[in-house]
Amino acid sequence: MADERLGSESLYSRVLKKPEFTSVVGVIGVFLVFFMIAEDAMFTLEGVLSWTEQAALIGIIAVGACLLMIGGEFDLSVGSMIGFSGIIMAIMTVEYGVPAWISIITAFIVACGIGFLNGYIVVKTKLPSFIVTLASLFILRGLTVAISRLLTDQTLVGGVKEASEGDWLASLFGGEAFTGLFTYLAEIGMIATFDDGTPVVTGIKMLLVWWVGLTIIGVVILRLTKYGNWIYATGGDEQASKNMGVPTDKVKIMLFMATAVCATIFAACQVFDYGSADAQRGLLKEFEAIIAVVMGGALLTGGYGTVIGASLGALIFGIVNIGISYTAIDSDWFRVFLGMMLLGAVMLSNSVRKKIMRS
């Protein structure tokens, strides 16, 4: 017989209990602010793609960071992994003439190995993941600069586009999707074109496709698989989960590997889109990913959060980052607004949880 108490819960209460509630409120609030103060160009097709692409850069790594934080751990080496993986791909492709698809696969294998090592050290030594991955941050950043200078005598490696021309795997990271659709929309006059009839926007960058794809995968894992239940259980109460037979060590190691994979996807999108790799790329991206996850409603203590919320947090980041350039506000204030958004999101989320607990 169904518990009658379940039916007494109001729609309002159920909405408040959603981890992504604060991020939805944040997105709506940011939209309203920029709708009132920004130039109309921000909401044209070209403008929308500019800030969604910025959101995608954070969103790709936010997916992995979110899963790991729900599992109760942090990875501060994500930003350094971006630079490290990018340099591997660029040097192999440009300096040694290795086919781009082999360079990409090699970078992913190396990243998975580093992610495994991070996770293994955390679960075996019981050291805080903050400390372990902070060490990895410095090690990877140092290796990236040292290897780049040793092999190329510089920290910026260019010529990637020319070296990877026509490569089937490189096009999945640095190309554009739906180009035929945008050409058709230009032909029928639905989107803006140049004087020669070429559409102003020729397609959607692959990094946007990767962001959406990874978000869907993350949602499916958390909501529809037992592995998702294991992630929540591991972050909520690790010891109790172990007693119930959940392989918490395996879960954490896999999550560290997932963050490394997401960072390498980010790196591949940048390398094959921009046509270069820089040893300094990815700087502070780990903190931006954590900010997006926290604005998405996740708890720093683990066991609570959603990938949708993290992606919405990344969207807030993208809107504020690019949207400020469409206003009269100096772009130097961007991080001030971002910090205020983070603090506001945490305070709202904390207030909502207290209200739920009282009720």
mmCIF file of N, CA and C in Angstrom, residues 144-266:
data_model
loop_
_atom_site.group_PDB
_atom_site.id
_atom_site.type_symbol
_atom_site.label_atom_id
_atom_site.label_comp_id
_atom_site.label_asym_id
_atom_site.label_seq_id
_atom_site.Cartn_x
_atom_site.Cartn_y
_atom_site.Cartn_z
ATOM 1 N N THR A 144 54.846 20.032 -18.199
ATOM 2 C CA THR A 144 54.371 20.611 -19.458
ATOM 3 C C THR A 144 55.351 21.655 -19.985
ATOM 4 N N VAL A 145 55.752 22.556 -19.115
ATOM 5 C CA VAL A 145 56.700 23.611 -19.510
ATOM 6 C C VAL A 145 58.055 23.013 -19.853
ATOM 7 N N ALA A 146 58.541 22.101 -19.007
ATOM 8 C CA ALA A 146 59.868 21.516 -19.204
ATOM 9 C C ALA A 146 59.941 20.702 -20.499
ATOM 10 N N ILE A 147 58.947 19.861 -20.737
ATOM 11 C CA ILE A 147 58.951 19.026 -21.942
ATOM 12 C C ILE A 147 58.841 19.875 -23.195
ATOM 13 N N SER A 148 57.967 20.891 -23.130
ATOM 14 C CA SER A 148 57.787 21.764 -24.285
ATOM 15 C C SER A 148 59.078 22.497 -24.641
ATOM 16 N N ARG A 149 59.763 23.023 -23.642
ATOM 17 C CA ARG A 149 61.020 23.734 -23.904
ATOM 18 C C ARG A 149 62.132 22.787 -24.337
ATOM 19 N N LEU A 150 62.146 21.584 -23.770
ATOM 20 C CA LEU A 150 63.180 20.613 -24.108
ATOM 21 C C LEU A 150 63.077 20.153 -25.559
ATOM 22 N N LEU A 151 61.835 19.926 -26.009
ATOM 23 C CA LEU A 151 61.633 19.358 -27.336
ATOM 24 C C LEU A 151 61.424 20.404 -28.431
ATOM 25 N N THR A 152 60.948 21.586 -28.065
ATOM 26 C CA THR A 152 60.657 22.598 -29.095
ATOM 27 C C THR A 152 61.333 23.935 -28.819
ATOM 28 N N ASP A 153 61.952 24.075 -27.656
ATOM 29 C CA ASP A 153 62.607 25.315 -27.255
ATOM 30 C C ASP A 153 61.631 26.474 -27.110
ATOM 31 N N GLN A 154 60.355 26.163 -26.904
ATOM 32 C CA GLN A 154 59.340 27.188 -26.676
ATOM 33 C C GLN A 154 58.167 26.562 -25.934
ATOM 34 N N THR A 155 57.254 27.391 -25.429
ATOM 35 C CA THR A 155 56.096 26.867 -24.696
ATOM 36 C C THR A 155 54.810 26.943 -25.516
ATOM 37 N N LEU A 156 54.913 27.484 -26.735
ATOM 38 C CA LEU A 156 53.761 27.550 -27.631
ATOM 39 C C LEU A 156 54.090 26.773 -28.896
ATOM 40 N N VAL A 157 53.271 25.778 -29.192
ATOM 41 C CA VAL A 157 53.482 24.937 -30.371
ATOM 42 C C VAL A 157 52.349 25.200 -31.362
ATOM 43 N N GLY A 158 52.681 25.763 -32.524
ATOM 44 C CA GLY A 158 51.680 26.072 -33.545
ATOM 45 C C GLY A 158 51.728 25.096 -34.705
ATOM 46 N N GLY A 159 50.938 25.391 -35.731
ATOM 47 C CA GLY A 159 50.934 24.568 -36.938
ATOM 48 C C GLY A 159 50.143 23.277 -36.830
ATOM 49 N N VAL A 160 49.289 23.173 -35.811
ATOM 50 C CA VAL A 160 48.541 21.934 -35.600
ATOM 51 C C VAL A 160 47.493 21.723 -36.691
ATOM 52 N N LYS A 161 46.829 22.797 -37.095
ATOM 53 C CA LYS A 161 45.781 22.650 -38.114
ATOM 54 C C LYS A 161 46.333 22.111 -39.421
ATOM 55 N N GLU A 162 47.473 22.649 -39.837
ATOM 56 C CA GLU A 162 48.087 22.204 -41.086
ATOM 57 C C GLU A 162 48.536 20.745 -40.966
ATOM 58 N N ALA A 163 49.109 20.387 -39.821
ATOM 59 C CA ALA A 163 49.633 19.040 -39.628
ATOM 60 C C ALA A 163 48.520 17.997 -39.488
ATOM 61 N N SER A 164 47.330 18.430 -39.058
ATOM 62 C CA SER A 164 46.220 17.486 -38.828
ATOM 63 C C SER A 164 45.129 17.599 -39.887
ATOM 64 N N GLU A 165 45.431 18.293 -40.980
ATOM 65 C CA GLU A 165 44.446 18.500 -42.050
ATOM 66 C C GLU A 165 43.897 17.161 -42.545
ATOM 67 N N GLY A 166 42.561 17.035 -42.514
ATOM 68 C CA GLY A 166 41.904 15.831 -43.034
ATOM 69 C C GLY A 166 41.869 14.659 -42.070
ATOM 70 N N ASP A 167 42.416 14.817 -40.877
ATOM 71 C CA ASP A 167 42.417 13.711 -39.914
ATOM 72 C C ASP A 167 41.006 13.489 -39.379
ATOM 73 N N TRP A 168 40.580 12.226 -39.385
ATOM 74 C CA TRP A 168 39.198 11.905 -39.022
ATOM 75 C C TRP A 168 38.889 12.190 -37.552
ATOM 76 N N LEU A 169 39.832 11.921 -36.659
ATOM 77 C CA LEU A 169 39.578 12.125 -35.232
ATOM 78 C C LEU A 169 39.744 13.585 -34.832
ATOM 79 N N ALA A 170 40.706 14.270 -35.436
ATOM 80 C CA ALA A 170 40.918 15.690 -35.133
ATOM 81 C C ALA A 170 39.676 16.504 -35.475
ATOM 82 N N SER A 171 38.975 16.119 -36.547
ATOM 83 C CA SER A 171 37.769 16.857 -36.965
ATOM 84 C C SER A 171 36.639 16.728 -35.953
ATOM 85 N N LEU A 172 36.688 15.703 -35.111
ATOM 86 C CA LEU A 172 35.657 15.531 -34.090
ATOM 87 C C LEU A 172 35.865 16.468 -32.905
ATOM 88 N N PHE A 173 37.008 17.103 -32.849
ATOM 89 C CA PHE A 173 37.301 18.034 -31.764
ATOM 90 C C PHE A 173 37.421 19.482 -32.246
ATOM 91 N N GLY A 174 38.003 19.678 -33.426
ATOM 92 C CA GLY A 174 38.242 21.036 -33.891
ATOM 93 C C GLY A 174 37.355 21.495 -35.026
ATOM 94 N N GLY A 175 36.450 20.661 -35.477
ATOM 95 C CA GLY A 175 35.592 21.044 -36.587
ATOM 96 C C GLY A 175 34.291 21.691 -36.147
ATOM 97 N N GLU A 176 33.360 21.775 -37.079
ATOM 98 C CA GLU A 176 32.030 22.323 -36.801
ATOM 99 C C GLU A 176 30.970 21.292 -37.164
ATOM 100 N N ALA A 177 29.872 21.325 -36.445
ATOM 101 C CA ALA A 177 28.742 20.436 -36.702
ATOM 102 C C ALA A 177 27.588 21.219 -37.298
ATOM 103 N N PHE A 178 26.735 20.521 -38.033
ATOM 104 C CA PHE A 178 25.507 21.090 -38.610
ATOM 105 C C PHE A 178 25.788 22.225 -39.597
ATOM 106 N N THR A 179 26.909 22.137 -40.313
ATOM 107 C CA THR A 179 27.239 23.180 -41.292
ATOM 108 C C THR A 179 26.216 23.224 -42.428
ATOM 109 N N GLY A 180 25.737 22.065 -42.850
ATOM 110 C CA GLY A 180 24.726 22.019 -43.905
ATOM 111 C C GLY A 180 23.442 22.708 -43.497
ATOM 112 N N LEU A 181 23.043 22.523 -42.248
ATOM 113 C CA LEU A 181 21.827 23.155 -41.737
ATOM 114 C C LEU A 181 21.954 24.669 -41.749
ATOM 115 N N PHE A 182 23.111 25.182 -41.327
ATOM 116 C CA PHE A 182 23.307 26.636 -41.281
ATOM 117 C C PHE A 182 23.379 27.227 -42.694
ATOM 118 N N THR A 183 23.937 26.473 -43.628
ATOM 119 C CA THR A 183 23.956 26.938 -45.020
ATOM 120 C C THR A 183 22.538 27.039 -45.558
ATOM 121 N N TYR A 184 21.729 26.031 -45.241
ATOM 122 C CA TYR A 184 20.330 26.035 -45.683
ATOM 123 C C TYR A 184 19.552 27.194 -45.063
ATOM 124 N N LEU A 185 19.761 27.430 -43.753
ATOM 125 C CA LEU A 185 19.063 28.529 -43.081
ATOM 126 C C LEU A 185 19.453 29.878 -43.675
ATOM 127 N N ALA A 186 20.708 29.986 -44.121
ATOM 128 C CA ALA A 186 21.161 31.225 -44.765
ATOM 129 C C ALA A 186 20.500 31.398 -46.124
ATOM 130 N N GLU A 187 20.347 30.291 -46.843
ATOM 131 C CA GLU A 187 19.749 30.346 -48.174
ATOM 132 C C GLU A 187 18.290 30.787 -48.130
ATOM 133 N N ILE A 188 17.590 30.384 -47.078
ATOM 134 C CA ILE A 188 16.171 30.755 -46.983
ATOM 135 C C ILE A 188 15.967 32.044 -46.182
ATOM 136 N N GLY A 189 17.077 32.673 -45.794
ATOM 137 C CA GLY A 189 17.006 33.977 -45.157
ATOM 138 C C GLY A 189 16.684 33.986 -43.681
ATOM 139 N N MET A 190 16.867 32.855 -43.011
ATOM 140 C CA MET A 190 16.545 32.793 -41.589
ATOM 141 C C MET A 190 17.692 33.259 -40.698
ATOM 142 N N ILE A 191 18.931 33.247 -41.217
ATOM 143 C CA ILE A 191 20.063 33.747 -40.441
ATOM 144 C C ILE A 191 20.851 34.733 -41.300
ATOM 145 N N ALA A 192 21.637 35.575 -40.653
ATOM 146 C CA ALA A 192 22.381 36.631 -41.346
ATOM 147 C C ALA A 192 23.475 36.052 -42.236
ATOM 148 N N THR A 193 23.747 36.763 -43.328
ATOM 149 C CA THR A 193 24.797 36.343 -44.265
ATOM 150 C C THR A 193 25.694 37.530 -44.622
ATOM 151 N N PHE A 194 26.874 37.188 -45.151
ATOM 152 C CA PHE A 194 27.749 38.217 -45.711
ATOM 153 C C PHE A 194 27.256 38.580 -47.113
ATOM 154 N N ASP A 195 27.895 39.539 -47.745
ATOM 155 C CA ASP A 195 27.461 39.999 -49.064
ATOM 156 C C ASP A 195 27.485 38.890 -50.120
ATOM 157 N N ASP A 196 28.406 37.927 -49.965
ATOM 158 C CA ASP A 196 28.505 36.843 -50.950
ATOM 159 C C ASP A 196 27.557 35.685 -50.660
ATOM 160 N N GLY A 197 26.703 35.845 -49.634
ATOM 161 C CA GLY A 197 25.726 34.809 -49.313
ATOM 162 C C GLY A 197 26.199 33.797 -48.290
ATOM 163 N N THR A 198 27.450 33.886 -47.892
ATOM 164 C CA THR A 198 27.976 32.971 -46.883
ATOM 165 C C THR A 198 27.378 33.304 -45.518
ATOM 166 N N PRO A 199 26.896 32.294 -44.787
ATOM 167 C CA PRO A 199 26.308 32.574 -43.467
ATOM 168 C C PRO A 199 27.339 33.132 -42.497
ATOM 169 N N VAL A 200 26.915 34.101 -41.697
ATOM 170 C CA VAL A 200 27.803 34.684 -40.697
ATOM 171 C C VAL A 200 28.237 33.614 -39.698
ATOM 172 N N VAL A 201 27.308 32.740 -39.347
ATOM 173 C CA VAL A 201 27.604 31.597 -38.484
ATOM 174 C C VAL A 201 27.527 30.347 -39.345
ATOM 175 N N THR A 202 28.643 29.667 -39.525
ATOM 176 C CA THR A 202 28.694 28.526 -40.448
ATOM 177 C C THR A 202 28.376 27.193 -39.797
ATOM 178 N N GLY A 203 28.351 27.146 -38.481
ATOM 179 C CA GLY A 203 28.060 25.895 -37.786
ATOM 180 C C GLY A 203 28.271 26.030 -36.293
ATOM 181 N N ILE A 204 28.094 24.926 -35.606
ATOM 182 C CA ILE A 204 28.290 24.881 -34.162
ATOM 183 C C ILE A 204 29.603 24.180 -33.875
ATOM 184 N N LYS A 205 30.455 24.809 -33.089
ATOM 185 C CA LYS A 205 31.753 24.207 -32.784
ATOM 186 C C LYS A 205 31.579 22.890 -32.033
ATOM 187 N N MET A 206 32.508 21.984 -32.281
ATOM 188 C CA MET A 206 32.420 20.650 -31.700
ATOM 189 C C MET A 206 32.490 20.661 -30.179
ATOM 190 N N LEU A 207 33.111 21.680 -29.603
ATOM 191 C CA LEU A 207 33.178 21.719 -28.144
ATOM 192 C C LEU A 207 31.780 21.842 -27.538
ATOM 193 N N LEU A 208 30.849 22.497 -28.260
ATOM 194 C CA LEU A 208 29.462 22.559 -27.791
ATOM 195 C C LEU A 208 28.804 21.191 -27.849
ATOM 196 N N VAL A 209 29.089 20.462 -28.921
ATOM 197 C CA VAL A 209 28.552 19.105 -29.065
ATOM 198 C C VAL A 209 29.082 18.210 -27.947
ATOM 199 N N TRP A 210 30.377 18.336 -27.656
ATOM 200 C CA TRP A 210 30.973 17.543 -26.584
ATOM 201 C C TRP A 210 30.349 17.888 -25.233
ATOM 202 N N TRP A 211 30.115 19.170 -24.999
ATOM 203 C CA TRP A 211 29.505 19.593 -23.731
ATOM 204 C C TRP A 211 28.130 18.958 -23.554
ATOM 205 N N VAL A 212 27.308 19.080 -24.569
ATOM 206 C CA VAL A 212 25.956 18.509 -24.495
ATOM 207 C C VAL A 212 26.029 16.991 -24.338
ATOM 208 N N GLY A 213 26.916 16.363 -25.120
ATOM 209 C CA GLY A 213 27.044 14.911 -25.059
ATOM 210 C C GLY A 213 27.504 14.426 -23.690
ATOM 211 N N LEU A 214 28.507 15.084 -23.123
ATOM 212 C CA LEU A 214 29.007 14.692 -21.807
ATOM 213 C C LEU A 214 27.961 14.937 -20.723
ATOM 214 N N THR A 215 27.202 16.019 -20.850
ATOM 215 C CA THR A 215 26.139 16.291 -19.885
ATOM 216 C C THR A 215 25.086 15.185 -19.907
ATOM 217 N N ILE A 216 24.698 14.763 -21.101
ATOM 218 C CA ILE A 216 23.718 13.674 -21.232
ATOM 219 C C ILE A 216 24.264 12.380 -20.633
ATOM 220 N N ILE A 217 25.517 12.074 -20.933
ATOM 221 C CA ILE A 217 26.140 10.861 -20.382
ATOM 222 C C ILE A 217 26.160 10.923 -18.859
ATOM 223 N N GLY A 218 26.524 12.088 -18.309
ATOM 224 C CA GLY A 218 26.565 12.246 -16.857
ATOM 225 C C GLY A 218 25.196 12.063 -16.224
ATOM 226 N N VAL A 219 24.163 12.625 -16.850
ATOM 227 C CA VAL A 219 22.791 12.484 -16.340
ATOM 228 C C VAL A 219 22.367 11.019 -16.357
ATOM 229 N N VAL A 220 22.655 10.338 -17.457
ATOM 230 C CA VAL A 220 22.286 8.923 -17.579
ATOM 231 C C VAL A 220 22.990 8.089 -16.512
ATOM 232 N N ILE A 221 24.278 8.338 -16.305
ATOM 233 C CA ILE A 221 25.027 7.581 -15.302
ATOM 234 C C ILE A 221 24.434 7.777 -13.910
ATOM 235 N N LEU A 222 24.159 9.035 -13.553
ATOM 236 C CA LEU A 222 23.671 9.320 -12.200
ATOM 237 C C LEU A 222 22.250 8.835 -11.966
ATOM 238 N N ARG A 223 21.414 8.917 -12.983
ATOM 239 C CA ARG A 223 19.989 8.636 -12.774
ATOM 240 C C ARG A 223 19.557 7.233 -13.167
ATOM 241 N N LEU A 224 20.259 6.607 -14.086
ATOM 242 C CA LEU A 224 19.754 5.359 -14.656
ATOM 243 C C LEU A 224 20.663 4.154 -14.451
ATOM 244 N N THR A 225 21.768 4.322 -13.755
ATOM 245 C CA THR A 225 22.679 3.196 -13.561
ATOM 246 C C THR A 225 22.984 2.992 -12.077
ATOM 247 N N LYS A 226 23.369 1.756 -11.741
ATOM 248 C CA LYS A 226 23.750 1.476 -10.356
ATOM 249 C C LYS A 226 25.041 2.208 -9.999
ATOM 250 N N TYR A 227 25.872 2.487 -11.008
ATOM 251 C CA TYR A 227 27.106 3.220 -10.757
ATOM 252 C C TYR A 227 26.796 4.618 -10.234
ATOM 253 N N GLY A 228 25.727 5.209 -10.736
ATOM 254 C CA GLY A 228 25.297 6.512 -10.234
ATOM 255 C C GLY A 228 24.906 6.449 -8.771
ATOM 256 N N ASN A 229 24.193 5.385 -8.397
ATOM 257 C CA ASN A 229 23.842 5.200 -6.987
ATOM 258 C C ASN A 229 25.094 5.025 -6.139
ATOM 259 N N TRP A 230 26.080 4.314 -6.680
ATOM 260 C CA TRP A 230 27.340 4.120 -5.960
ATOM 261 C C TRP A 230 28.058 5.453 -5.726
ATOM 262 N N ILE A 231 28.011 6.342 -6.742
ATOM 263 C CA ILE A 231 28.667 7.646 -6.615
ATOM 264 C C ILE A 231 28.035 8.448 -5.478
ATOM 265 N N TYR A 232 26.700 8.511 -5.471
ATOM 266 C CA TYR A 232 26.009 9.242 -4.403
ATOM 267 C C TYR A 232 26.285 8.618 -3.039
ATOM 268 N N ALA A 233 26.270 7.285 -2.982
ATOM 269 C CA ALA A 233 26.488 6.590 -1.715
ATOM 270 C C ALA A 233 27.910 6.808 -1.204
ATOM 271 N N THR A 234 28.885 6.762 -2.126
ATOM 272 C CA THR A 234 30.286 6.946 -1.741
ATOM 273 C C THR A 234 30.513 8.340 -1.171
ATOM 274 N N GLY A 235 29.930 9.342 -1.795
ATOM 275 C CA GLY A 235 30.082 10.706 -1.316
ATOM 276 C C GLY A 235 29.269 10.996 -0.078
ATOM 277 N N GLY A 236 28.145 10.308 0.085
ATOM 278 C CA GLY A 236 27.278 10.553 1.230
ATOM 279 C C GLY A 236 27.820 9.956 2.519
ATOM 280 N N ASP A 237 28.191 8.688 2.464
ATOM 281 C CA ASP A 237 28.737 8.007 3.648
ATOM 282 C C ASP A 237 29.589 6.844 3.152
ATOM 283 N N GLU A 238 30.895 7.077 3.037
ATOM 284 C CA GLU A 238 31.779 6.084 2.439
ATOM 285 C C GLU A 238 31.811 4.779 3.234
ATOM 286 N N GLN A 239 31.917 4.875 4.572
ATOM 287 C CA GLN A 239 32.034 3.671 5.376
ATOM 288 C C GLN A 239 30.766 2.833 5.315
ATOM 289 N N ALA A 240 29.618 3.494 5.416
ATOM 290 C CA ALA A 240 28.345 2.774 5.324
ATOM 291 C C ALA A 240 28.197 2.120 3.954
ATOM 292 N N SER A 241 28.660 2.814 2.919
ATOM 293 C CA SER A 241 28.590 2.263 1.567
ATOM 294 C C SER A 241 29.465 1.016 1.430
ATOM 295 N N LYS A 242 30.660 1.067 2.033
ATOM 296 C CA LYS A 242 31.526 -0.116 2.016
ATOM 297 C C LYS A 242 30.864 -1.300 2.710
ATOM 298 N N ASN A 243 30.222 -1.025 3.828
ATOM 299 C CA ASN A 243 29.546 -2.091 4.568
ATOM 300 C C ASN A 243 28.415 -2.706 3.765
ATOM 301 N N MET A 244 27.846 -1.939 2.847
ATOM 302 C CA MET A 244 26.756 -2.434 2.002
ATOM 303 C C MET A 244 27.270 -3.077 0.714
ATOM 304 N N GLY A 245 28.589 -3.140 0.560
ATOM 305 C CA GLY A 245 29.156 -3.814 -0.594
ATOM 306 C C GLY A 245 29.477 -2.926 -1.773
ATOM 307 N N VAL A 246 29.391 -1.609 -1.599
ATOM 308 C CA VAL A 246 29.730 -0.687 -2.683
ATOM 309 C C VAL A 246 31.255 -0.601 -2.820
ATOM 310 N N PRO A 247 31.792 -0.813 -4.027
ATOM 311 C CA PRO A 247 33.254 -0.740 -4.222
ATOM 312 C C PRO A 247 33.723 0.706 -4.273
ATOM 313 N N THR A 248 33.765 1.341 -3.114
ATOM 314 C CA THR A 248 34.030 2.776 -3.053
ATOM 315 C C THR A 248 35.400 3.153 -3.624
ATOM 316 N N ASP A 249 36.406 2.316 -3.386
ATOM 317 C CA ASP A 249 37.738 2.620 -3.926
ATOM 318 C C ASP A 249 37.714 2.636 -5.450
ATOM 319 N N LYS A 250 37.081 1.645 -6.021
ATOM 320 C CA LYS A 250 36.977 1.558 -7.480
ATOM 321 C C LYS A 250 36.201 2.750 -8.034
ATOM 322 N N VAL A 251 35.124 3.121 -7.350
ATOM 323 C CA VAL A 251 34.310 4.259 -7.783
ATOM 324 C C VAL A 251 35.153 5.531 -7.826
ATOM 325 N N LYS A 252 35.915 5.783 -6.780
ATOM 326 C CA LYS A 252 36.719 7.011 -6.710
ATOM 327 C C LYS A 252 37.809 7.031 -7.783
ATOM 328 N N ILE A 253 38.472 5.903 -7.974
ATOM 329 C CA ILE A 253 39.522 5.855 -9.000
ATOM 330 C C ILE A 253 38.937 6.128 -10.374
ATOM 331 N N MET A 254 37.784 5.534 -10.670
ATOM 332 C CA MET A 254 37.138 5.766 -11.966
ATOM 333 C C MET A 254 36.735 7.226 -12.127
ATOM 334 N N LEU A 255 36.320 7.870 -11.050
ATOM 335 C CA LEU A 255 35.920 9.277 -11.119
ATOM 336 C C LEU A 255 37.119 10.184 -11.369
ATOM 337 N N PHE A 256 38.259 9.872 -10.762
ATOM 338 C CA PHE A 256 39.479 10.641 -11.041
ATOM 339 C C PHE A 256 39.895 10.478 -12.499
ATOM 340 N N MET A 257 39.727 9.284 -13.043
ATOM 341 C CA MET A 257 40.030 9.043 -14.453
ATOM 342 C C MET A 257 39.069 9.828 -15.343
ATOM 343 N N ALA A 258 37.810 9.930 -14.904
ATOM 344 C CA ALA A 258 36.806 10.668 -15.681
ATOM 345 C C ALA A 258 37.142 12.149 -15.763
ATOM 346 N N THR A 259 37.625 12.731 -14.657
ATOM 347 C CA THR A 259 37.999 14.150 -14.700
ATOM 348 C C THR A 259 39.180 14.370 -15.637
ATOM 349 N N ALA A 260 40.113 13.415 -15.661
ATOM 350 C CA ALA A 260 41.266 13.524 -16.561
ATOM 351 C C ALA A 260 40.829 13.427 -18.021
ATOM 352 N N VAL A 261 39.863 12.557 -18.299
ATOM 353 C CA VAL A 261 39.340 12.419 -19.658
ATOM 354 C C VAL A 261 38.642 13.705 -20.098
ATOM 355 N N CYS A 262 37.826 14.283 -19.218
ATOM 356 C CA CYS A 262 37.133 15.535 -19.545
ATOM 357 C C CYS A 262 38.137 16.655 -19.817
ATOM 358 N N ALA A 263 39.216 16.702 -19.026
ATOM 359 C CA ALA A 263 40.246 17.725 -19.238
ATOM 360 C C ALA A 263 40.933 17.534 -20.584
ATOM 361 N N THR A 264 41.129 16.283 -20.994
ATOM 362 C CA THR A 264 41.778 16.001 -22.276
ATOM 363 C C THR A 264 40.854 16.322 -23.443
ATOM 364 N N ILE A 265 39.556 16.115 -23.266
ATOM 365 C CA ILE A 265 38.588 16.521 -24.290
ATOM 366 C C ILE A 265 38.642 18.038 -24.466
ATOM 367 N N PHE A 266 38.671 18.757 -23.353
ATOM 368 C CA PHE A 266 38.818 20.214 -23.378
ATOM 369 C C PHE A 266 40.079 20.592 -24.152
#
